[in-house]
mmCIF file of C-alpha atoms and ligand atoms in Angstrom:
data_model
loop_
_atom_site.group_PDB
_atom_site.id
_atom_site.type_symbol
_atom_site.label_atom_id
_atom_site.label_comp_id
_atom_site.label_asym_id
_atom_site.label_seq_id
_atom_site.Cartn_x
_atom_site.Cartn_y
_atom_site.Cartn_z
ATOM 1 C CA MET A 1412 0.000 0.000 0.000
ATOM 2 C CA LEU A 1413 1.304 3.385 -1.010
ATOM 3 C CA ALA A 1414 -0.511 6.178 0.851
ATOM 4 C CA THR A 1415 -1.092 8.560 -2.049
ATOM 5 C CA ALA A 1416 -2.369 5.720 -4.266
ATOM 6 C CA THR A 1417 -5.026 4.731 -1.684
ATOM 7 C CA PRO A 1418 -8.056 7.062 -1.951
ATOM 8 C CA LEU A 1419 -9.661 5.507 1.158
ATOM 9 C CA LEU A 1420 -7.031 7.252 3.285
ATOM 10 C CA ARG A 1421 -8.634 10.595 2.414
ATOM 11 C CA ARG A 1422 -11.608 9.562 4.560
ATOM 12 C CA PHE A 1423 -9.941 9.761 7.977
ATOM 13 C CA TRP A 1424 -9.108 12.512 10.427
ATOM 14 C CA TYR A 1425 -5.416 13.295 10.905
ATOM 15 C CA PRO A 1426 -3.741 15.719 13.329
ATOM 16 C CA VAL A 1427 -1.589 18.105 11.307
ATOM 17 C CA MET A 1428 -0.086 20.504 13.832
ATOM 18 C CA PRO A 1429 -0.463 21.989 17.327
ATOM 19 C CA VAL A 1430 -2.943 24.864 17.151
ATOM 20 C CA ALA A 1431 -0.352 27.149 18.768
ATOM 21 C CA HIS A 1432 1.645 27.010 15.507
ATOM 22 C CA LEU A 1433 -1.095 29.052 13.836
ATOM 23 C CA ALA A 1434 -1.178 31.977 16.240
ATOM 24 C CA GLU A 1435 0.875 34.296 14.044
ATOM 25 C CA GLY A 1436 -0.397 33.291 10.625
ATOM 26 C CA PRO A 1437 -1.254 30.468 8.219
ATOM 27 C CA LYS A 1438 1.035 27.457 7.759
ATOM 28 C CA PRO A 1439 1.497 24.996 4.885
ATOM 29 C CA PHE A 1440 0.927 21.278 5.355
ATOM 30 C CA ARG A 1441 1.163 18.488 2.780
ATOM 31 C CA LEU A 1442 -1.432 15.771 3.468
ATOM 32 C CA LEU A 1443 -1.492 12.662 1.263
ATOM 33 C CA GLY A 1444 0.542 14.532 -1.329
ATOM 34 C CA GLN A 1445 -1.866 17.474 -1.399
ATOM 35 C CA ASP A 1446 -0.617 20.945 -0.475
ATOM 36 C CA LEU A 1447 -2.882 22.648 2.066
ATOM 37 C CA VAL A 1448 -2.909 25.900 3.951
ATOM 38 C CA ILE A 1449 -3.992 25.570 7.587
ATOM 39 C CA TRP A 1450 -5.218 28.680 9.395
ATOM 40 C CA LEU A 1451 -7.482 30.047 12.141
ATOM 41 C CA ASP A 1452 -10.535 32.199 11.524
ATOM 42 C CA GLY A 1453 -11.551 35.147 13.689
ATOM 43 C CA ASP A 1454 -13.227 32.848 16.248
ATOM 44 C CA GLY A 1455 -10.128 30.668 16.573
ATOM 45 C CA ASN A 1456 -11.666 27.829 14.533
ATOM 46 C CA PRO A 1457 -9.261 25.967 12.256
ATOM 47 C CA ALA A 1458 -9.624 25.945 8.489
ATOM 48 C CA ALA A 1459 -7.951 23.919 5.727
ATOM 49 C CA MET A 1460 -7.925 24.823 2.034
ATOM 50 C CA ASP A 1461 -5.822 24.192 -1.062
ATOM 51 C CA ASP A 1462 -2.597 26.130 -0.768
ATOM 52 C CA ARG A 1463 -3.094 27.812 -4.117
ATOM 53 C CA CYS A 1464 -4.809 31.118 -4.688
ATOM 54 C CA CYS A 1465 -7.543 31.077 -7.353
ATOM 55 C CA HIS A 1466 -6.256 34.419 -8.688
ATOM 56 C CA ARG A 1467 -2.646 33.818 -9.772
ATOM 57 C CA THR A 1468 -1.770 30.548 -7.961
ATOM 58 C CA ALA A 1469 0.359 32.032 -5.159
ATOM 59 C CA ARG A 1470 0.626 29.899 -2.043
ATOM 60 C CA LEU A 1471 -1.973 31.053 0.453
ATOM 61 C CA SER A 1472 0.309 29.900 3.271
ATOM 62 C CA LYS A 1473 2.369 32.984 2.440
ATOM 63 C CA GLY A 1474 -0.617 35.147 3.313
ATOM 64 C CA PHE A 1475 -1.755 36.757 6.561
ATOM 65 C CA TYR A 1476 -4.782 37.158 8.797
ATOM 66 C CA ALA A 1477 -7.133 40.045 7.992
ATOM 67 C CA SER A 1478 -10.316 40.639 10.023
ATOM 68 C CA GLY A 1479 -10.840 36.916 10.701
ATOM 69 C CA ARG A 1480 -10.139 35.949 7.095
ATOM 70 C CA LEU A 1481 -7.098 34.661 5.263
ATOM 71 C CA ALA A 1482 -5.600 37.265 2.932
ATOM 72 C CA CYS A 1483 -3.436 36.152 0.013
ATOM 73 C CA GLY A 1484 0.064 37.625 0.293
ATOM 74 C CA TYR A 1485 0.168 38.520 -3.416
ATOM 75 C CA HIS A 1486 -2.816 40.857 -4.091
ATOM 76 C CA GLY A 1487 -4.694 40.592 -0.809
ATOM 77 C CA TRP A 1488 -7.815 38.675 -1.870
ATOM 78 C CA GLU A 1489 -9.560 37.610 1.331
ATOM 79 C CA PHE A 1490 -10.899 34.098 1.919
ATOM 80 C CA ALA A 1491 -13.455 32.656 4.344
ATOM 81 C CA ALA A 1492 -12.941 29.271 6.022
ATOM 82 C CA ASP A 1493 -15.173 27.611 3.397
ATOM 83 C CA GLY A 1494 -12.791 28.772 0.659
ATOM 84 C CA ARG A 1495 -14.972 31.575 -0.706
ATOM 85 C CA VAL A 1496 -13.386 34.846 -1.802
ATOM 86 C CA MET A 1497 -15.043 37.438 0.427
ATOM 87 C CA ARG A 1498 -13.198 40.553 -0.681
ATOM 88 C CA VAL A 1499 -11.115 41.717 -3.630
ATOM 89 C CA PRO A 1500 -9.478 44.887 -2.299
ATOM 90 C CA GLN A 1501 -8.849 46.289 -5.801
ATOM 91 C CA ARG A 1502 -12.588 46.414 -6.626
ATOM 92 C CA PRO A 1503 -14.427 49.705 -6.151
ATOM 93 C CA VAL A 1504 -16.057 50.138 -2.752
ATOM 94 C CA ASP A 1505 -19.572 49.785 -4.183
ATOM 95 C CA ARG A 1506 -18.667 46.379 -5.662
ATOM 96 C CA GLN A 1507 -17.196 44.855 -2.503
ATOM 97 C CA GLY A 1508 -18.657 41.744 -0.842
ATOM 98 C CA ALA A 1509 -18.716 37.960 -1.122
ATOM 99 C CA THR A 1510 -18.018 36.523 -4.590
ATOM 100 C CA ASN A 1511 -18.665 33.218 -6.333
ATOM 101 C CA MET A 1512 -14.942 32.536 -6.575
ATOM 102 C CA ARG A 1513 -13.426 29.970 -4.239
ATOM 103 C CA VAL A 1514 -10.657 27.529 -3.557
ATOM 104 C CA PRO A 1515 -11.423 23.961 -2.419
ATOM 105 C CA ALA A 1516 -11.792 23.732 1.377
ATOM 106 C CA TYR A 1517 -11.749 20.680 3.679
ATOM 107 C CA ARG A 1518 -13.004 19.636 7.097
ATOM 108 C CA ALA A 1519 -10.900 20.926 9.973
ATOM 109 C CA ALA A 1520 -11.394 20.479 13.719
ATOM 110 C CA LEU A 1521 -9.633 21.463 16.922
ATOM 111 C CA ARG A 1522 -9.134 18.682 19.481
ATOM 112 C CA TYR A 1523 -6.468 17.831 22.082
ATOM 113 C CA GLY A 1524 -4.637 21.068 21.307
ATOM 114 C CA HIS A 1525 -4.102 20.037 17.673
ATOM 115 C CA VAL A 1526 -5.718 20.836 14.343
ATOM 116 C CA TRP A 1527 -7.158 17.743 12.636
ATOM 117 C CA VAL A 1528 -8.054 17.586 8.936
ATOM 118 C CA ALA A 1529 -10.095 15.121 6.833
ATOM 119 C CA LEU A 1530 -9.908 15.522 3.059
ATOM 120 C CA GLU A 1531 -13.190 13.688 2.419
ATOM 121 C CA ASP A 1532 -16.247 12.605 4.401
ATOM 122 C CA PRO A 1533 -14.694 10.794 7.423
ATOM 123 C CA LEU A 1534 -15.592 7.136 7.926
ATOM 124 C CA HIS A 1535 -15.329 7.531 11.716
ATOM 125 C CA PRO A 1536 -15.522 10.447 14.142
ATOM 126 C CA LEU A 1537 -12.486 11.822 15.927
ATOM 127 C CA PRO A 1538 -11.594 9.494 18.808
ATOM 128 C CA ASP A 1539 -12.725 10.298 22.339
ATOM 129 C CA PHE A 1540 -9.826 9.574 24.671
ATOM 130 C CA GLU A 1541 -10.979 8.501 28.140
ATOM 131 C CA GLU A 1542 -7.999 10.266 29.735
ATOM 132 C CA GLU A 1543 -9.407 13.685 28.894
ATOM 133 C CA GLY A 1544 -12.627 12.918 30.797
ATOM 134 C CA LEU A 1545 -10.572 11.584 33.712
ATOM 135 C CA GLY A 1546 -8.809 14.939 33.969
ATOM 136 C CA PHE A 1547 -5.311 13.643 33.186
ATOM 137 C CA ARG A 1548 -2.738 16.252 32.221
ATOM 138 C CA ARG A 1549 -1.641 16.390 28.571
ATOM 139 C CA ILE A 1550 1.994 16.835 27.613
ATOM 140 C CA ASP A 1551 2.734 17.627 23.962
ATOM 141 C CA GLU A 1552 5.834 15.742 22.872
ATOM 142 C CA PHE A 1553 6.636 15.687 19.165
ATOM 143 C CA HIS A 1554 5.658 17.158 15.820
ATOM 144 C CA GLU A 1555 8.289 16.088 13.324
ATOM 145 C CA VAL A 1556 8.776 14.462 9.936
ATOM 146 C CA TRP A 1557 9.868 10.818 9.829
ATOM 147 C CA ASN A 1558 10.930 9.289 6.528
ATOM 148 C CA CYS A 1559 8.792 6.187 6.832
ATOM 149 C CA ALA A 1560 5.281 5.054 5.952
ATOM 150 C CA GLY A 1561 2.587 5.473 8.602
ATOM 151 C CA LEU A 1562 1.692 1.796 8.550
ATOM 152 C CA ARG A 1563 5.261 0.823 9.485
ATOM 153 C CA LEU A 1564 5.064 3.045 12.536
ATOM 154 C CA MET A 1565 1.642 1.649 13.486
ATOM 155 C CA GLU A 1566 2.821 -1.943 13.226
ATOM 156 C CA ASN A 1567 5.869 -1.110 15.284
ATOM 157 C CA SER A 1568 3.636 0.373 17.979
ATOM 158 C CA PHE A 1569 1.929 -2.999 18.467
ATOM 159 C CA ASP A 1570 5.016 -5.153 18.034
ATOM 160 C CA ASN A 1571 6.176 -6.420 21.418
ATOM 161 C CA ALA A 1572 8.967 -8.412 19.791
ATOM 162 C CA HIS A 1573 11.091 -5.375 18.995
ATOM 163 C CA PHE A 1574 11.594 -4.035 22.540
ATOM 164 C CA ALA A 1575 14.492 -6.361 23.353
ATOM 165 C CA PHE A 1576 16.359 -5.307 20.223
ATOM 166 C CA VAL A 1577 15.423 -1.793 19.073
ATOM 167 C CA HIS A 1578 15.246 -0.595 22.694
ATOM 168 C CA ARG A 1579 18.182 -2.601 24.029
ATOM 169 C CA ALA A 1580 19.902 0.638 25.086
ATOM 170 C CA SER A 1581 16.859 2.001 26.974
ATOM 171 C CA PHE A 1582 14.212 -0.283 28.505
ATOM 172 C CA GLY A 1583 14.409 -3.430 26.335
ATOM 173 C CA ASP A 1584 15.315 -6.629 28.164
ATOM 174 C CA GLN A 1585 17.362 -8.997 26.010
ATOM 175 C CA GLY A 1586 16.887 -11.633 28.684
ATOM 176 C CA HIS A 1587 13.242 -11.779 27.547
ATOM 177 C CA PRO A 1588 13.258 -11.784 23.736
ATOM 178 C CA GLU A 1589 10.150 -13.978 23.599
ATOM 179 C CA PRO A 1590 7.148 -11.691 23.072
ATOM 180 C CA ALA A 1591 4.417 -11.379 25.674
ATOM 181 C CA LYS A 1592 0.988 -12.967 25.268
ATOM 182 C CA LEU A 1593 -1.660 -10.668 23.950
ATOM 183 C CA GLU A 1594 -5.399 -10.437 23.437
ATOM 184 C CA ILE A 1595 -6.984 -8.529 20.582
ATOM 185 C CA GLU A 1596 -10.552 -7.197 20.351
ATOM 186 C CA GLU A 1597 -11.592 -6.017 16.905
ATOM 187 C CA HIS A 1598 -13.584 -2.791 16.481
ATOM 188 C CA ALA A 1599 -15.146 -1.298 13.340
ATOM 189 C CA ASP A 1600 -12.401 1.341 13.181
ATOM 190 C CA GLY A 1601 -9.431 -0.683 14.426
ATOM 191 C CA PHE A 1602 -8.688 -2.889 17.441
ATOM 192 C CA MET A 1603 -7.698 -3.004 21.096
ATOM 193 C CA MET A 1604 -4.673 -5.046 22.104
ATOM 194 C CA ILE A 1605 -4.206 -5.999 25.750
ATOM 195 C CA THR A 1606 -0.876 -7.309 26.989
ATOM 196 C CA GLU A 1607 1.649 -7.297 29.838
ATOM 197 C CA VAL A 1608 5.357 -6.954 29.266
ATOM 198 C CA PRO A 1609 8.237 -7.168 31.789
ATOM 199 C CA VAL A 1610 10.789 -4.418 31.081
ATOM 200 C CA ARG A 1611 13.930 -2.972 32.597
ATOM 201 C CA ASN A 1612 13.579 0.259 34.561
ATOM 202 C CA PRO A 1613 16.728 2.258 33.711
ATOM 203 C CA GLU A 1614 17.868 5.248 35.772
ATOM 204 C CA ILE A 1615 16.314 7.847 33.450
ATOM 205 C CA GLN A 1616 12.965 6.044 33.610
ATOM 206 C CA LYS A 1617 13.043 5.668 37.420
ATOM 207 C CA LYS A 1618 12.483 9.358 37.926
ATOM 208 C CA VAL A 1619 9.614 9.654 35.448
ATOM 209 C CA LEU A 1620 7.946 6.553 36.943
ATOM 210 C CA ASN A 1621 8.718 7.427 40.557
ATOM 211 C CA MET A 1622 9.812 3.812 40.980
ATOM 212 C CA ASP A 1623 13.169 2.549 42.284
ATOM 213 C CA SER A 1624 13.011 -1.098 41.198
ATOM 214 C CA ASP A 1625 15.383 -2.207 38.412
ATOM 215 C CA THR A 1626 12.604 -3.958 36.511
ATOM 216 C CA THR A 1627 8.881 -3.388 36.192
ATOM 217 C CA ILE A 1628 5.790 -4.607 34.362
ATOM 218 C CA ARG A 1629 3.921 -2.654 31.743
ATOM 219 C CA HIS A 1630 0.185 -3.385 31.645
ATOM 220 C CA MET A 1631 -0.695 -2.146 28.193
ATOM 221 C CA ARG A 1632 -3.946 -1.410 26.411
ATOM 222 C CA GLY A 1633 -3.087 -0.378 22.881
ATOM 223 C CA ARG A 1634 -5.881 0.969 20.696
ATOM 224 C CA TRP A 1635 -5.312 1.134 16.967
ATOM 225 C CA TYR A 1636 -7.501 3.562 15.047
ATOM 226 C CA ALA A 1637 -7.211 2.912 11.311
ATOM 227 C CA PRO A 1638 -5.173 3.881 9.513
ATOM 228 C CA PHE A 1639 -2.326 5.586 11.385
ATOM 229 C CA LEU A 1640 -3.377 6.548 14.911
ATOM 230 C CA ARG A 1641 -2.792 4.673 18.149
ATOM 231 C CA LYS A 1642 -3.214 5.282 21.819
ATOM 232 C CA LEU A 1643 -1.177 3.116 24.126
ATOM 233 C CA ARG A 1644 -2.227 3.268 27.755
ATOM 234 C CA ILE A 1645 0.488 1.853 30.017
ATOM 235 C CA VAL A 1646 -0.308 1.310 33.684
ATOM 236 C CA TYR A 1647 2.588 0.533 36.043
ATOM 237 C CA PRO A 1648 2.367 -1.418 39.329
ATOM 238 C CA ASN A 1649 2.479 1.826 41.345
ATOM 239 C CA GLY A 1650 -0.720 3.071 39.669
ATOM 240 C CA LEU A 1651 0.940 5.512 37.307
ATOM 241 C CA SER A 1652 -0.947 5.731 34.004
ATOM 242 C CA HIS A 1653 0.981 6.946 30.962
ATOM 243 C CA SER A 1654 -1.002 7.065 27.703
ATOM 244 C CA ILE A 1655 0.877 7.783 24.526
ATOM 245 C CA VAL A 1656 -1.080 9.085 21.538
ATOM 246 C CA THR A 1657 0.850 8.832 18.296
ATOM 247 C CA CYS A 1658 -0.293 9.603 14.799
ATOM 248 C CA ALA A 1659 1.764 9.089 11.677
ATOM 249 C CA THR A 1660 -0.066 11.648 9.550
ATOM 250 C CA PRO A 1661 0.683 10.763 5.915
ATOM 251 C CA ILE A 1662 2.537 13.567 4.134
ATOM 252 C CA ASP A 1663 3.208 11.394 1.089
ATOM 253 C CA ASP A 1664 4.255 7.798 0.421
ATOM 254 C CA GLY A 1665 7.593 7.876 2.159
ATOM 255 C CA SER A 1666 7.151 10.455 4.900
ATOM 256 C CA SER A 1667 4.863 11.010 7.861
ATOM 257 C CA MET A 1668 4.326 13.851 10.311
ATOM 258 C CA VAL A 1669 4.705 12.149 13.651
ATOM 259 C CA VAL A 1670 2.431 13.854 16.167
ATOM 260 C CA GLN A 1671 2.773 12.583 19.712
ATOM 261 C CA PHE A 1672 1.312 13.674 23.036
ATOM 262 C CA VAL A 1673 0.805 11.876 26.328
ATOM 263 C CA PHE A 1674 -1.794 11.868 29.086
ATOM 264 C CA ARG A 1675 -0.695 11.144 32.671
ATOM 265 C CA ASN A 1676 -2.450 10.855 36.012
ATOM 266 C CA ASP A 1677 0.435 12.404 37.977
ATOM 267 C CA THR A 1678 1.482 16.006 38.577
ATOM 268 C CA GLU A 1679 4.359 18.220 37.513
ATOM 269 C CA GLU A 1680 5.753 17.948 41.054
ATOM 270 C CA GLN A 1681 5.813 14.132 40.794
ATOM 271 C CA ALA A 1682 7.373 14.055 37.310
ATOM 272 C CA LYS A 1683 8.518 17.035 35.300
ATOM 273 C CA ALA A 1684 7.033 17.244 31.804
ATOM 274 C CA ALA A 1685 10.555 17.891 30.470
ATOM 275 C CA ASP A 1686 11.790 14.582 31.976
ATOM 276 C CA VAL A 1687 8.806 12.699 30.533
ATOM 277 C CA VAL A 1688 9.570 14.119 27.084
ATOM 278 C CA ALA A 1689 13.306 13.380 27.486
ATOM 279 C CA PHE A 1690 12.667 9.677 28.158
ATOM 280 C CA ASP A 1691 10.163 9.304 25.321
ATOM 281 C CA ARG A 1692 12.649 11.161 23.085
ATOM 282 C CA ILE A 1693 15.258 8.456 23.589
ATOM 283 C CA VAL A 1694 12.741 5.671 22.964
ATOM 284 C CA THR A 1695 11.203 7.247 19.849
ATOM 285 C CA ASN A 1696 14.613 7.990 18.344
ATOM 286 C CA GLU A 1697 15.438 4.288 18.674
ATOM 287 C CA ASP A 1698 12.238 3.440 16.771
ATOM 288 C CA ARG A 1699 12.814 6.138 14.189
ATOM 289 C CA ASP A 1700 16.304 4.963 13.315
ATOM 290 C CA ILE A 1701 15.108 1.472 12.406
ATOM 291 C CA LEU A 1702 11.765 2.520 10.839
ATOM 292 C CA GLU A 1703 13.406 4.970 8.455
ATOM 293 C CA SER A 1704 15.274 1.988 7.017
ATOM 294 C CA THR A 1705 12.033 0.185 6.029
ATOM 295 C CA ASP A 1706 10.279 0.152 2.647
ATOM 296 C CA PRO A 1707 7.474 2.732 2.235
ATOM 297 C CA ASP A 1708 5.328 0.297 0.235
ATOM 298 C CA VAL A 1709 3.619 -2.023 2.738
ATOM 299 C CA PRO A 1710 2.000 -5.076 1.091
ATOM 300 C CA LEU A 1711 -1.501 -5.650 2.445
ATOM 301 C CA ASP A 1712 -1.848 -9.151 1.037
ATOM 302 C CA GLN A 1713 0.152 -11.921 2.657
ATOM 303 C CA THR A 1714 1.764 -13.307 -0.453
ATOM 304 C CA GLY A 1715 5.199 -13.937 0.961
ATOM 305 C CA ILE A 1716 6.738 -10.584 -0.009
ATOM 306 C CA GLU A 1717 7.417 -10.127 3.699
ATOM 307 C CA MET A 1718 7.809 -13.100 6.052
ATOM 308 C CA ASN A 1719 5.850 -13.281 9.332
ATOM 309 C CA MET A 1720 6.237 -14.721 12.826
ATOM 310 C CA PRO A 1721 3.499 -15.269 15.464
ATOM 311 C CA SER A 1722 4.133 -11.956 17.262
ATOM 312 C CA ASP A 1723 3.347 -10.083 14.030
ATOM 313 C CA ARG A 1724 -0.335 -10.832 14.595
ATOM 314 C CA PRO A 1725 -1.395 -7.206 15.272
ATOM 315 C CA GLY A 1726 0.387 -5.935 12.149
ATOM 316 C CA VAL A 1727 -1.025 -8.746 10.025
ATOM 317 C CA LEU A 1728 -4.483 -7.881 11.335
ATOM 318 C CA MET A 1729 -3.980 -4.203 10.466
ATOM 319 C CA ARG A 1730 -3.078 -5.156 6.911
ATOM 320 C CA ARG A 1731 -6.090 -7.452 6.642
ATOM 321 C CA MET A 1732 -8.519 -4.872 8.052
ATOM 322 C CA LEU A 1733 -7.187 -2.131 5.782
ATOM 323 C CA ALA A 1734 -7.502 -4.430 2.766
ATOM 324 C CA GLN A 1735 -11.127 -5.125 3.771
ATOM 325 C CA MET A 1736 -11.878 -1.407 4.208
ATOM 326 C CA ILE A 1737 -10.399 -0.649 0.794
ATOM 327 C CA ALA A 1738 -12.431 -3.470 -0.797
ATOM 328 C CA ALA A 1739 -15.646 -2.290 0.921
ATOM 329 C CA GLU A 1740 -15.045 1.276 -0.262
ATOM 330 C CA ALA A 1741 -14.534 0.075 -3.836
ATOM 331 C CA LYS A 1742 -17.991 -1.593 -3.727
ATOM 332 C CA VAL A 1743 -19.775 1.565 -2.610
ATOM 333 C CA PRO A 1744 -21.232 3.301 -5.682
ATOM 334 C CA GLN A 1745 -19.374 6.562 -6.148
ATOM 335 C CA PRO A 1746 -21.186 9.803 -7.094
ATOM 336 C CA ALA A 1747 -21.036 10.430 -10.859
HETATM 337 S S1 FES B 797 -2.469 35.545 -6.401
HETATM 338 FE FE1 FES B 797 -3.699 35.636 -4.650
HETATM 339 S S2 FES B 797 -4.599 37.581 -4.717
HETATM 340 FE FE2 FES B 797 -3.414 37.486 -6.514
HETATM 341 FE FE1 FE2 B 798 9.522 0.925 19.912
#
């Protein structure tokens, strides 16, 4: 599966950037190979449109905010969030007002401090994370480009067999290379994987876990939301809950915007946000190094192009479910 060759992927919500990035002006974002401008209207609501002015093709991401609208940086045409041209400053005063000209606009939403965009009618709503309702604090961690396909990162997130090797320098325990047992519940939009994994508890992790033991157990509930979003809730024996939300938003076939934030049930006094980020930084860099060496084209059929082992079950299931979603979409009559 190559992301830009898979139209179904246009029908999901993806986080594109923290909303704070838009305070000063519009920003460009490439989603599934399509260049967008992301911006905030006068009420602070996010908007997403093609990054190409309908006058002389200038990039609208080079524009600026004007009275709650987006003004093109070239001749100042002003756009509403639905893409309509609302003002052409060069027209005489008595001919000002909304026009019939527009650029294509897309769905945009603000949730969890990030702007989310769906290019076409979303198959599923934005996920409701239980941690928000429980009042857990949110720590924003990463917003950065990785040169790998989103599906590789998703599979890796549910692959207990890599800890002992990829994370051998951090928490991986090479004394336990055999993967932990796991249970999987399928949902319409993905699955839940429940497992327990014994891990080392290195010095840098001891302070973010508030735990002195040299080893610990991770009780993990990993939720995959097709295609490229997961939330992994890890509960430690001392009651600490650390939920990692990661999305590999597809920029194009070979690169993803990795958006990651965590929810925790502790306080800044118990664990500094900077220390939490520092530990997850080490772990994610270990994943990144190996994932950027993988092939961007992920075969969905199991025809022996890639070999499997029993612990690959979650990744194999992802491939099967995505193949089914693509097949179901192909059967739906498309508007003429
Ligand atoms: S190119 Fe945008 S207003 Fe002229
Ligand atoms: Fe990993």
